[in-house]
Amino acid sequence: MCGIIGFTGLKQASPIILEGLSRMEYRGYDSAGMAVISPQNRMQLAKVSGKVAGLYEKTDNGAAFPGVCGIGHTRWATHGAPTEANAHPHVSMHGQFAVAHNGIIENFVPLKEELLAKGYTFQSQTDTEVVAQMLEDCYEGDFQKAVETVLSRIEGSYGFAILCADDPGTIFAVKKNSPIILGLGEGFNLFASDVTALVEHTREVVYMEDGQYAKVTPDSVELFAEDGSPLPLKVSHVSLSVAAAEKGGYEHFMMKEMMEQPEAVGRALSPRIKGGEIVLDDFRLTKEDFNKFTKIVITACGSAYYAGLAGKYAIEKFCRIPVDVQLASELRYADPFIDEHCLLIVLSQSGETLDTIAALKECKARGATVLAIVNVVESAITKLADSVLYTWAGPEVAVATTKGYTTQLAVLYLFAVYAARVLGRLDAEQYASVIRELQALPEAVRNALKTDCDMSNLAQYFKDAQHVFYLGRNTDSALAMEGALKFKEISYIHAEAYASGELKHGTIALIEEGTPVVAVCTNPALLEKSLSNIIEVKARGAVVTAVVPEGLPGSEAIEGYADHCIKVPALRDVFASIAAVVPLQLLAYHTAKLRGCSIDKPKNLAKSVTVE
Ligand code: AGP
């Protein structure tokens, strides 16, 4: 995600743009820039790598950029490193057009080749610069016509803010799959990626819809449909405070990020499923490559490690290749059996976790081939890996990861199915069938979010607990570990995950009257075994909350025994965690909230652990 803003009116634009970018910095913060048309109709451009503070400094708090019409952008890098050259806005070769963009232009390569052949030169690696050059290339004096021509040729997702030096005072806003909200003022108008940047100027807004574009001037806002037909403005009144708006109206970033999971999982999956095939970006392995590997090792820390444990089941089930999952902080000192016959998969949301970096370096030095699955673009781990698959979760602000975890699972599932197809473990029909299952995962996550109310009610039974046990078998044991971690890291209640079958070998001694137990039972083949574990702990007084797949034979028996039963979408066992984790995230959140804990910034923790 990125933050975009455009302002045109009677006041100086720069201070308004800078303030708006600061408000949206949580949407992306690896580089920033702004373009303002000067009183002499010249395009003034300033860009920085790093945070918006650098832009304040570079433009002397905006004073160095006079003008009443401009656009700004704070970036979450997708194409190209977070450098100054790649920062937005991008300006066309002769400075006529400036474009700020949120999204991905999927067909920018052929369009760029066309422009290169015409002699256009490029300053960046971005897809966005292509749009600025296209505007200049097709411009014949009519700004709107140039915009319409370019929109008819590009494919992908985009929120645009577009300036033309020949048409000072006018900005075009375009919306397709990336949010753009218009703000209506007196003597000015503006727009931004979210209301955070608007509410201090106006509370009368228009939420643009996909395919629409708007011509914004100080005195008017004209809205058009994709076919160019004019549309009426549907004006809404925003009552949110600025602080609340930053969180999308949610009380905490964690809740906002949990609710973003369907879209985030969709972003991790859908661009990589094309024409019925899984295409893992530029990561390619042939059957010969895979046959060179005698084992796959997954290494990570915390929730990423638990994602690796869950992903192990998927890779082993589909590929029949042994997968060893190791804590990075242990692997780095274990004198590991790693050599050139090892594929090392490194998982990290931040891409900056020191233990994970150290383990990666240790394994690379021993000859391993390294595939990194990371959220933050151009982070340290991405520089050290041989290949990178981004999770496209978007910025994750809450320390307790949620969409970071589920998008890691999504990419691991993709990898497992891709590898199985390359290795010939899936025939064409099986492959197509499993791909359909993958494509249904975002909706499964969306349905799992409907347990929010149940989990909020259930939190009452957990908020005063001293100890909570999370039980699971097989894939559910990995999920139980993530559930326990979420719970303890934000509610500060001790929680322990245990393989259900292992409890009777000692730890069941701790179960007493009233002990809350969360039994994760999503594996259809193990429902009967899970039931016996529930009966065991109930016999000792436990209060059991079971997480079961909706409508599966055998789950009603569990429903009969458990004190509380949470139903999640029934998925293939090795995919089940991506949806079943959601009620566990929500239980942790609501319990912590009842306890008045600092949910987004839990005590003692940091979002990225860059120390040993
Ligand atoms: C999970 O909620 C925690 N924030 C923590 O365990 C985290 O997953 C771990 O520190 C790894 O971080 P990374 O994914 O950025 O490498």
XYZ file of C-alpha atoms and ligand atoms in Angstrom:
628
model
C 0.000 0.000 0.000
C 1.094 3.595 -0.477
C -0.331 6.958 0.495
C -1.376 9.430 -2.202
C -2.625 12.993 -1.841
C -3.585 15.770 -4.287
C -4.546 19.376 -3.395
C -5.661 22.298 -5.534
C -6.998 25.607 -4.216
C -6.072 29.063 -3.033
C -3.713 28.055 -0.244
C -0.099 26.934 -0.620
C -0.224 23.235 -1.492
C 3.095 22.052 -0.042
C 2.309 22.263 3.695
C -1.037 20.517 3.122
C 0.614 17.770 1.089
C 3.370 17.237 3.660
C 0.886 17.049 6.536
C -1.302 14.657 4.583
C 1.639 12.391 3.804
C 2.605 12.335 7.477
C -0.908 11.195 8.356
C -0.687 8.351 5.836
C 2.868 7.258 6.569
C 1.644 4.058 8.227
C 0.494 2.980 4.748
C 4.068 2.913 3.513
C 7.162 4.637 4.676
C 10.211 3.613 2.691
C 10.318 6.703 0.436
C 8.288 9.846 -0.233
C 7.937 12.694 -2.707
C 5.832 15.552 -3.969
C 5.310 17.613 -7.115
C 3.915 21.180 -7.039
C 3.252 23.405 -10.041
C 5.033 26.722 -9.463
C 3.447 30.126 -10.083
C 5.497 30.105 -13.322
C 3.809 26.803 -14.304
C 6.972 24.797 -13.757
C 6.837 21.300 -12.270
C 8.725 21.339 -8.965
C 9.719 17.857 -7.788
C 11.245 16.672 -4.496
C 11.791 13.048 -3.505
C 13.539 11.268 -0.624
C 14.263 7.693 0.334
C 13.098 7.131 3.891
C 10.342 8.860 5.789
C 8.309 11.993 5.097
C 10.456 13.892 7.607
C 13.144 13.947 4.910
C 10.737 15.664 2.551
C 9.971 18.362 5.094
C 13.688 18.974 5.349
C 14.312 18.922 1.607
C 11.571 21.481 0.876
C 12.167 23.651 3.938
C 8.773 22.542 5.319
C 7.266 23.244 1.898
C 8.429 26.874 1.764
C 10.836 26.088 -1.061
C 7.939 24.835 -3.148
C 5.493 27.694 -3.814
C 2.318 26.825 -5.672
C -1.343 26.061 -5.045
C -1.659 22.769 -6.889
C 0.303 19.621 -6.148
C 0.434 15.918 -5.402
C 2.345 13.786 -2.910
C 3.143 10.130 -2.254
C 4.547 7.988 0.549
C 5.705 4.630 -0.756
C 5.450 0.947 0.130
C 7.837 -0.365 -2.523
C 6.613 -2.978 -4.972
C 8.678 -2.465 -8.129
C 12.235 -1.303 -7.473
C 14.200 -0.539 -4.339
C 13.030 2.202 -1.957
C 15.517 4.695 -3.452
C 15.040 8.372 -4.223
C 14.969 7.586 -7.959
C 12.133 5.105 -7.451
C 10.165 7.395 -5.135
C 6.966 8.931 -6.510
C 5.790 11.190 -8.124
C 7.358 10.242 -11.424
C 7.728 12.967 -14.031
C 7.636 12.537 -17.808
C 10.804 13.106 -19.769
C 10.110 16.769 -20.553
C 8.539 17.553 -17.199
C 4.981 17.956 -18.474
C 3.311 15.288 -16.342
C 3.777 14.068 -12.780
C 2.178 10.844 -11.526
C 1.821 9.377 -8.034
C 0.580 5.781 -7.994
C -0.629 3.174 -5.516
C -0.884 -0.320 -7.022
C 0.749 -2.403 -9.740
C 0.644 -1.907 -13.541
C 0.731 -5.506 -14.718
C 1.504 -4.773 -18.406
C 4.126 -2.074 -17.910
C 6.958 -4.044 -19.547
C 5.609 -4.043 -23.136
C 4.424 -0.463 -22.719
C 7.904 0.559 -21.556
C 9.498 -1.218 -24.505
C 7.267 0.787 -26.861
C 8.365 4.042 -25.253
C 12.032 3.071 -25.246
C 11.749 2.381 -28.969
C 10.394 5.925 -29.366
C 13.453 7.308 -27.609
C 12.060 7.887 -24.140
C 14.593 7.522 -21.346
C 13.721 6.348 -17.844
C 15.105 7.398 -14.492
C 13.604 4.583 -12.382
C 12.784 0.880 -12.293
C 9.143 1.561 -11.527
C 6.007 0.704 -13.447
C 4.638 4.163 -12.574
C 7.177 6.110 -14.637
C 5.818 4.347 -17.709
C 2.435 6.012 -17.080
C 4.003 9.480 -16.877
C 5.818 8.913 -20.181
C 2.690 7.512 -21.834
C 0.781 10.664 -20.874
C 3.432 12.851 -22.495
C 3.577 10.617 -25.527
C -0.159 10.829 -26.257
C -0.710 14.433 -25.101
C -2.027 16.801 -27.803
C -3.052 19.679 -25.593
C -6.046 18.010 -23.912
C -5.154 16.800 -20.371
C -8.349 14.755 -19.906
C -8.035 13.107 -23.288
C -4.454 12.067 -22.515
C -5.589 10.531 -19.217
C -8.419 8.640 -20.925
C -6.077 7.336 -23.622
C -3.578 5.994 -21.085
C -6.308 4.415 -18.944
C -7.540 2.545 -21.998
C -4.142 0.844 -22.386
C -2.926 -0.042 -18.898
C -3.881 -3.158 -16.892
C -3.552 -3.787 -13.173
C -4.476 -1.982 -9.971
C -4.003 1.721 -9.510
C -4.847 4.808 -7.577
C -3.396 7.779 -9.492
C -2.844 11.445 -8.823
C -1.841 13.167 -12.074
C -0.564 16.716 -12.693
C -0.003 18.502 -16.025
C 2.221 21.611 -16.106
C 0.202 22.973 -19.031
C -2.979 22.816 -16.960
C -2.098 24.301 -13.542
C -4.851 24.007 -10.957
C -6.227 20.781 -12.398
C -5.457 17.327 -10.996
C -6.830 14.010 -12.201
C -7.579 11.298 -9.652
C -8.099 7.730 -10.874
C -9.273 4.713 -8.894
C -9.018 1.014 -9.654
C -8.473 -1.485 -6.800
C -6.578 1.119 -4.744
C -8.569 3.555 -2.596
C -9.028 7.212 -3.553
C -11.344 9.477 -1.578
C -12.290 12.962 -2.798
C -12.514 15.803 -0.257
C -14.835 18.715 -1.104
C -13.881 22.189 0.168
C -14.686 25.857 -0.202
C -12.242 27.387 -2.680
C -10.214 24.205 -2.697
C -10.583 20.476 -3.303
C -8.336 17.565 -2.465
C -8.185 13.795 -2.471
C -6.169 11.072 -0.755
C -5.785 7.321 -0.262
C -7.738 7.503 2.977
C -9.682 9.943 5.085
C -6.745 10.369 7.470
C -5.338 13.063 5.179
C -8.686 14.778 4.546
C -10.547 15.122 7.830
C -8.713 18.214 9.041
C -9.675 20.078 5.839
C -13.141 18.759 5.129
C -15.555 16.095 6.302
C -17.547 16.044 3.043
C -16.081 13.237 1.000
C -16.783 11.064 -2.034
C -15.520 7.484 -2.012
C -14.460 6.810 -5.605
C -15.338 3.434 -7.070
C -13.260 1.171 -9.297
C -12.935 2.408 -12.878
C -13.862 5.994 -12.026
C -11.727 9.077 -12.594
C -12.177 12.635 -11.391
C -11.148 16.054 -12.678
C -10.364 18.147 -9.606
C -9.979 21.951 -9.689
C -10.251 24.579 -6.934
C -13.903 25.228 -7.810
C -15.158 21.890 -9.048
C -14.925 18.115 -8.854
C -16.215 16.263 -11.899
C -16.557 12.489 -11.638
C -16.548 10.163 -14.651
C -17.279 6.482 -15.220
C -14.798 4.240 -17.044
C -16.558 5.025 -20.352
C -16.191 8.770 -19.769
C -19.823 9.396 -18.881
C -20.299 11.978 -16.113
C -21.464 10.746 -12.704
C -23.157 12.497 -9.791
C -21.130 12.935 -6.600
C -22.355 10.710 -3.742
C -21.217 12.847 -0.815
C -20.639 11.265 2.617
C -19.961 12.978 5.912
C -16.940 11.680 7.837
C -17.253 11.775 11.602
C -13.996 9.908 12.362
C -11.291 11.560 14.419
C -7.907 11.731 12.669
C -6.441 9.148 15.026
C -9.318 6.749 14.381
C -9.103 7.347 10.639
C -5.432 6.248 10.596
C -6.596 2.848 11.765
C -9.296 2.718 9.137
C -11.871 3.326 11.828
C -10.704 0.374 13.926
C -9.628 0.891 17.526
C -6.297 -0.854 16.964
C -3.999 -1.553 14.044
C -4.156 -5.239 14.983
C -7.899 -5.382 14.327
C -7.468 -3.428 11.090
C -4.768 -5.843 9.958
C -6.822 -8.907 10.915
C -9.690 -7.552 8.841
C -7.303 -6.933 5.928
C -6.362 -10.608 5.772
C -8.782 -11.690 3.006
C -7.398 -9.000 0.670
C -3.814 -9.622 1.815
C -4.073 -13.385 1.235
C -5.659 -12.597 -2.121
C -2.707 -10.358 -3.040
C -0.263 -13.119 -2.074
C -2.090 -15.690 -4.195
C -3.935 -14.247 -7.170
C -1.096 -12.496 -9.091
C 0.749 -15.827 -8.985
C -2.044 -17.942 -10.459
C -2.203 -17.134 -14.157
C -4.026 -19.165 -16.782
C -4.397 -22.103 -14.421
C -0.670 -22.173 -13.670
C 1.247 -21.138 -10.552
C 3.961 -18.652 -11.517
C 6.201 -17.792 -8.570
C 7.422 -14.453 -9.945
C 10.979 -14.960 -11.134
C 11.542 -18.014 -8.904
C 11.903 -20.984 -11.188
C 13.001 -24.517 -10.288
C 13.086 -27.425 -12.705
C 12.666 -31.058 -11.714
C 16.445 -31.408 -12.056
C 16.931 -28.452 -9.700
C 14.616 -30.040 -7.136
C 16.277 -33.402 -7.526
C 19.560 -31.695 -6.581
C 18.040 -31.004 -3.167
C 18.073 -33.853 -0.689
C 16.153 -31.776 1.838
C 14.347 -28.553 2.425
C 15.005 -26.575 5.583
C 12.685 -23.811 6.732
C 14.040 -21.341 9.248
C 12.459 -18.353 10.995
C 11.548 -16.934 14.395
C 8.315 -16.546 16.345
C 5.141 -16.623 14.310
C 7.140 -17.002 11.112
C 8.584 -20.197 12.572
C 5.071 -21.437 13.324
C 4.078 -20.600 9.758
C 7.016 -22.714 8.669
C 5.818 -25.618 10.800
C 2.404 -25.390 9.151
C 3.947 -25.059 5.698
C 6.063 -28.155 6.307
C 2.948 -30.326 6.275
C 1.844 -28.886 2.937
C 5.222 -29.318 1.239
C 5.748 -32.856 2.563
C 2.199 -33.903 1.700
C 2.343 -32.648 -1.888
C 6.030 -33.094 -2.733
C 7.052 -36.047 -0.588
C 10.314 -34.248 0.172
C 11.472 -34.180 3.844
C 11.179 -30.694 5.346
C 13.089 -29.773 8.464
C 11.847 -26.654 10.306
C 14.338 -25.055 12.640
C 14.321 -21.989 14.861
C 16.784 -19.548 13.347
C 18.273 -18.741 16.753
C 19.071 -22.450 17.168
C 20.048 -23.260 13.585
C 22.783 -20.675 13.497
C 24.681 -22.448 16.307
C 23.752 -26.038 15.509
C 26.644 -26.854 13.145
C 23.816 -27.871 10.801
C 23.900 -30.569 8.142
C 23.499 -27.998 5.409
C 25.260 -28.163 2.052
C 24.666 -27.443 -1.620
C 21.943 -30.112 -1.626
C 19.754 -28.053 0.675
C 17.025 -25.576 -0.258
C 16.717 -23.129 2.637
C 13.378 -21.294 2.883
C 13.604 -18.219 5.098
C 10.398 -16.679 6.449
C 10.243 -13.160 7.811
C 7.619 -10.419 7.818
C 10.105 -7.614 8.468
C 13.041 -9.127 6.612
C 15.253 -7.645 9.338
C 15.198 -10.251 12.153
C 18.795 -10.651 13.231
C 18.597 -14.325 14.241
C 17.039 -15.162 10.906
C 19.666 -13.181 9.005
C 22.430 -14.953 10.917
C 20.962 -18.390 10.205
C 20.586 -17.487 6.539
C 24.229 -16.430 6.308
C 25.406 -19.586 8.090
C 23.470 -21.839 5.712
C 24.447 -19.867 2.635
C 28.095 -20.178 3.607
C 27.563 -23.956 3.660
C 26.238 -23.948 0.112
C 22.462 -23.826 0.608
C 20.220 -22.255 -2.035
C 18.114 -19.598 -0.289
C 14.493 -18.695 -1.026
C 13.175 -15.836 1.136
C 9.450 -15.309 1.800
C 9.267 -11.752 3.100
C 6.805 -8.874 3.411
C 8.993 -5.762 3.493
C 10.382 -5.026 0.035
C 14.131 -4.658 -0.266
C 14.664 -5.544 3.399
C 17.987 -7.044 4.506
C 16.972 -10.678 4.040
C 15.871 -10.033 0.448
C 19.380 -8.823 -0.359
C 20.962 -12.019 0.962
C 18.604 -14.556 -0.620
C 19.032 -16.143 -4.034
C 15.287 -15.690 -4.710
C 12.509 -13.719 -3.035
C 8.750 -14.257 -2.913
C 7.039 -11.246 -1.373
C 3.918 -11.858 0.690
C 2.360 -8.482 -0.374
C 0.666 -8.170 3.049
C 1.191 -4.399 3.023
C 2.585 -2.545 6.033
C 1.928 -4.390 9.283
C 2.060 -1.964 12.206
C 0.800 -4.051 15.149
C 3.624 -5.944 16.838
C 1.532 -9.117 16.981
C 1.571 -10.356 13.421
C -1.657 -11.518 11.805
C -1.757 -10.820 8.061
C 2.013 -11.278 8.052
C 1.488 -14.873 9.248
C -1.447 -15.793 6.997
C 0.241 -14.418 3.883
C 3.364 -16.434 4.708
C 1.139 -19.515 4.810
C -0.399 -18.555 1.472
C 2.989 -18.317 -0.215
C 4.155 -21.581 1.367
C 1.019 -23.324 0.047
C 1.707 -21.899 -3.411
C 5.287 -23.132 -3.249
C 4.180 -26.627 -2.157
C 1.720 -26.992 -5.020
C 4.122 -25.455 -7.558
C 6.886 -27.845 -6.492
C 4.549 -30.838 -6.543
C 3.571 -30.025 -10.125
C 7.221 -29.612 -11.205
C 8.087 -32.916 -9.545
C 5.178 -34.634 -11.262
C 3.449 -35.420 -7.956
C 0.242 -33.802 -9.216
C -1.309 -34.614 -12.567
C -3.070 -31.889 -14.541
C -6.473 -32.622 -13.027
C -5.223 -32.761 -9.445
C -3.204 -29.576 -10.049
C -6.230 -27.715 -11.356
C -8.299 -28.916 -8.422
C -5.784 -27.827 -5.806
C -5.401 -24.450 -7.514
C -9.127 -23.948 -7.171
C -8.777 -24.676 -3.464
C -6.026 -22.059 -3.218
C -8.202 -19.515 -5.010
C -10.940 -20.101 -2.438
C -8.700 -19.321 0.547
C -9.299 -15.526 0.720
C -13.043 -16.191 1.027
C -12.395 -18.831 3.697
C -10.416 -16.255 5.676
C -13.252 -13.763 5.216
C -15.732 -16.294 6.568
C -13.478 -17.083 9.513
C -13.558 -13.374 10.436
C -17.280 -13.782 11.091
C -16.328 -15.489 14.373
C -15.332 -12.062 15.732
C -18.483 -11.662 17.815
C -18.232 -15.192 19.241
C -14.602 -14.659 20.173
C -15.402 -11.339 21.766
C -18.013 -13.056 23.963
C -15.703 -15.974 24.686
C -12.918 -13.690 25.865
C -14.918 -13.194 29.069
C -14.032 -16.799 30.040
C -10.328 -16.259 29.379
C -9.592 -12.798 30.705
C -8.952 -13.892 34.309
C -7.207 -17.181 33.550
C -3.746 -17.899 34.905
C -2.866 -20.566 32.354
C -4.375 -21.531 29.013
C -3.530 -24.648 26.991
C -3.767 -24.862 23.216
C -3.964 -28.418 21.906
C -3.691 -29.758 18.374
C -2.535 -32.743 16.371
C -0.455 -32.726 13.203
C -1.120 -29.482 11.301
C -3.204 -28.303 14.253
C -0.235 -28.614 16.617
C 1.604 -25.981 14.549
C -1.502 -23.811 14.607
C -1.870 -24.294 18.384
C 1.628 -22.838 18.809
C 0.707 -19.709 16.857
C -2.548 -19.419 18.787
C -0.737 -19.645 22.120
C 1.840 -17.069 21.051
C -0.803 -14.575 19.891
C -2.639 -15.054 23.162
C 0.275 -14.583 25.543
C 2.093 -11.823 23.684
C -0.798 -9.374 23.913
C -2.905 -10.556 26.912
C 0.134 -11.363 29.091
C -1.602 -14.575 30.280
C 0.594 -17.677 30.238
C -0.432 -19.923 27.346
C 1.154 -23.152 26.250
C 0.669 -25.161 23.064
C 0.828 -28.927 23.287
C 0.519 -31.782 20.833
C -2.812 -33.264 21.954
C -1.487 -36.786 22.030
C 1.428 -35.743 24.189
C -0.524 -34.130 27.027
C -1.127 -37.432 28.829
C 2.627 -37.982 29.078
C 2.975 -35.516 31.935
C 1.559 -32.052 31.369
C -2.047 -33.182 31.918
C -1.084 -33.043 35.599
C -1.553 -29.275 35.296
C -5.151 -29.469 34.129
C -7.498 -28.692 36.967
C -11.052 -27.485 37.526
C -11.728 -24.548 35.250
C -8.492 -24.615 33.256
C -9.292 -23.120 29.838
C -8.218 -25.399 26.988
C -8.435 -24.469 23.302
C -8.607 -27.655 21.232
C -7.825 -27.046 17.571
C -9.464 -29.851 15.613
C -9.465 -28.905 11.936
C -7.907 -32.092 10.589
C -10.814 -34.231 9.332
C -8.814 -37.430 9.655
C -8.047 -36.796 13.314
C -11.408 -35.611 14.645
C -11.982 -38.836 16.582
C -8.547 -38.679 18.210
C -9.078 -35.025 19.029
C -12.367 -35.913 20.678
C -10.663 -38.380 22.974
C -8.198 -35.688 24.020
C -11.071 -33.334 24.782
C -12.727 -36.023 26.907
C -9.421 -36.568 28.735
C -9.010 -32.933 29.762
C -12.683 -32.432 30.525
C -12.497 -35.391 32.883
C -10.019 -33.321 34.845
C -12.178 -30.206 34.928
C -10.959 -28.309 31.865
C -13.292 -25.836 30.137
C -12.825 -26.664 26.459
C -13.175 -24.382 23.461
C -12.993 -26.449 20.286
C -12.209 -25.051 16.848
C -13.796 -27.405 14.303
C -14.455 -27.421 10.561
C -17.999 -26.434 9.634
C -20.255 -29.335 8.679
C -17.654 -32.095 8.639
C -18.781 -35.561 9.792
C -17.388 -36.098 13.279
C -17.290 -32.437 14.256
C -20.791 -32.629 15.749
C -19.483 -35.205 18.262
C -16.870 -32.689 19.377
C -19.560 -30.032 19.520
C -21.430 -32.270 21.950
C -18.510 -32.502 24.363
C -16.823 -29.103 24.137
C -18.041 -26.273 26.353
C -17.704 -23.842 23.442
C -17.419 -24.669 19.767
C -16.058 -22.317 17.106
C -16.723 -23.341 13.520
C -14.344 -22.430 10.723
C -14.531 -23.153 6.996
C -13.738 -26.787 6.199
C -10.533 -26.870 4.141
C -7.987 -29.467 3.151
C -6.008 -30.370 6.282
C -2.747 -28.798 5.120
C -4.525 -25.538 4.180
C -6.786 -25.360 7.253
C -4.489 -23.190 9.383
C -4.926 -20.107 7.203
C -8.565 -19.796 8.242
C -8.552 -21.545 11.620
C -5.916 -19.132 12.937
C -8.380 -16.231 12.629
C -10.576 -17.046 15.668
C -7.395 -17.628 17.668
C -6.141 -14.161 16.648
C -9.506 -12.669 17.588
C -9.586 -14.466 20.965
C -6.158 -13.060 21.794
C -7.239 -9.574 20.719
C -10.508 -9.484 22.672
C -8.954 -11.014 25.797
C -6.164 -8.442 25.727
C -8.707 -5.687 25.178
C -10.775 -6.791 28.192
C -7.582 -6.750 30.230
C -6.757 -3.237 29.083
C -3.459 -4.337 27.541
C -1.539 -2.241 25.011
C -2.592 -4.285 22.005
C -0.581 -2.749 19.148
C 2.544 -2.247 21.220
C 2.700 -5.040 23.853
C 5.186 -4.588 26.694
C 8.768 -5.844 26.167
C 8.217 -6.459 22.446
C 9.282 -4.813 19.190
C 7.892 -5.185 15.699
C 11.214 -6.265 14.328
C 13.757 -7.992 16.600
C 17.044 -6.726 15.244
C 19.037 -7.780 18.321
C 20.345 -11.175 19.388
C 4.651 -12.513 16.306
O 3.373 -11.953 16.610
C 5.773 -11.671 16.869
N 5.650 -10.321 16.463
C 7.143 -12.300 16.591
O 7.123 -13.647 17.026
C 7.594 -12.296 15.112
O 6.804 -13.208 14.385
C 9.059 -12.724 15.052
O 9.829 -11.781 15.761
C 9.594 -12.840 13.620
O 9.523 -11.593 12.999
P 9.752 -11.518 11.413
O 8.643 -12.317 10.774
O 9.683 -10.059 11.068
O 11.100 -12.121 11.101
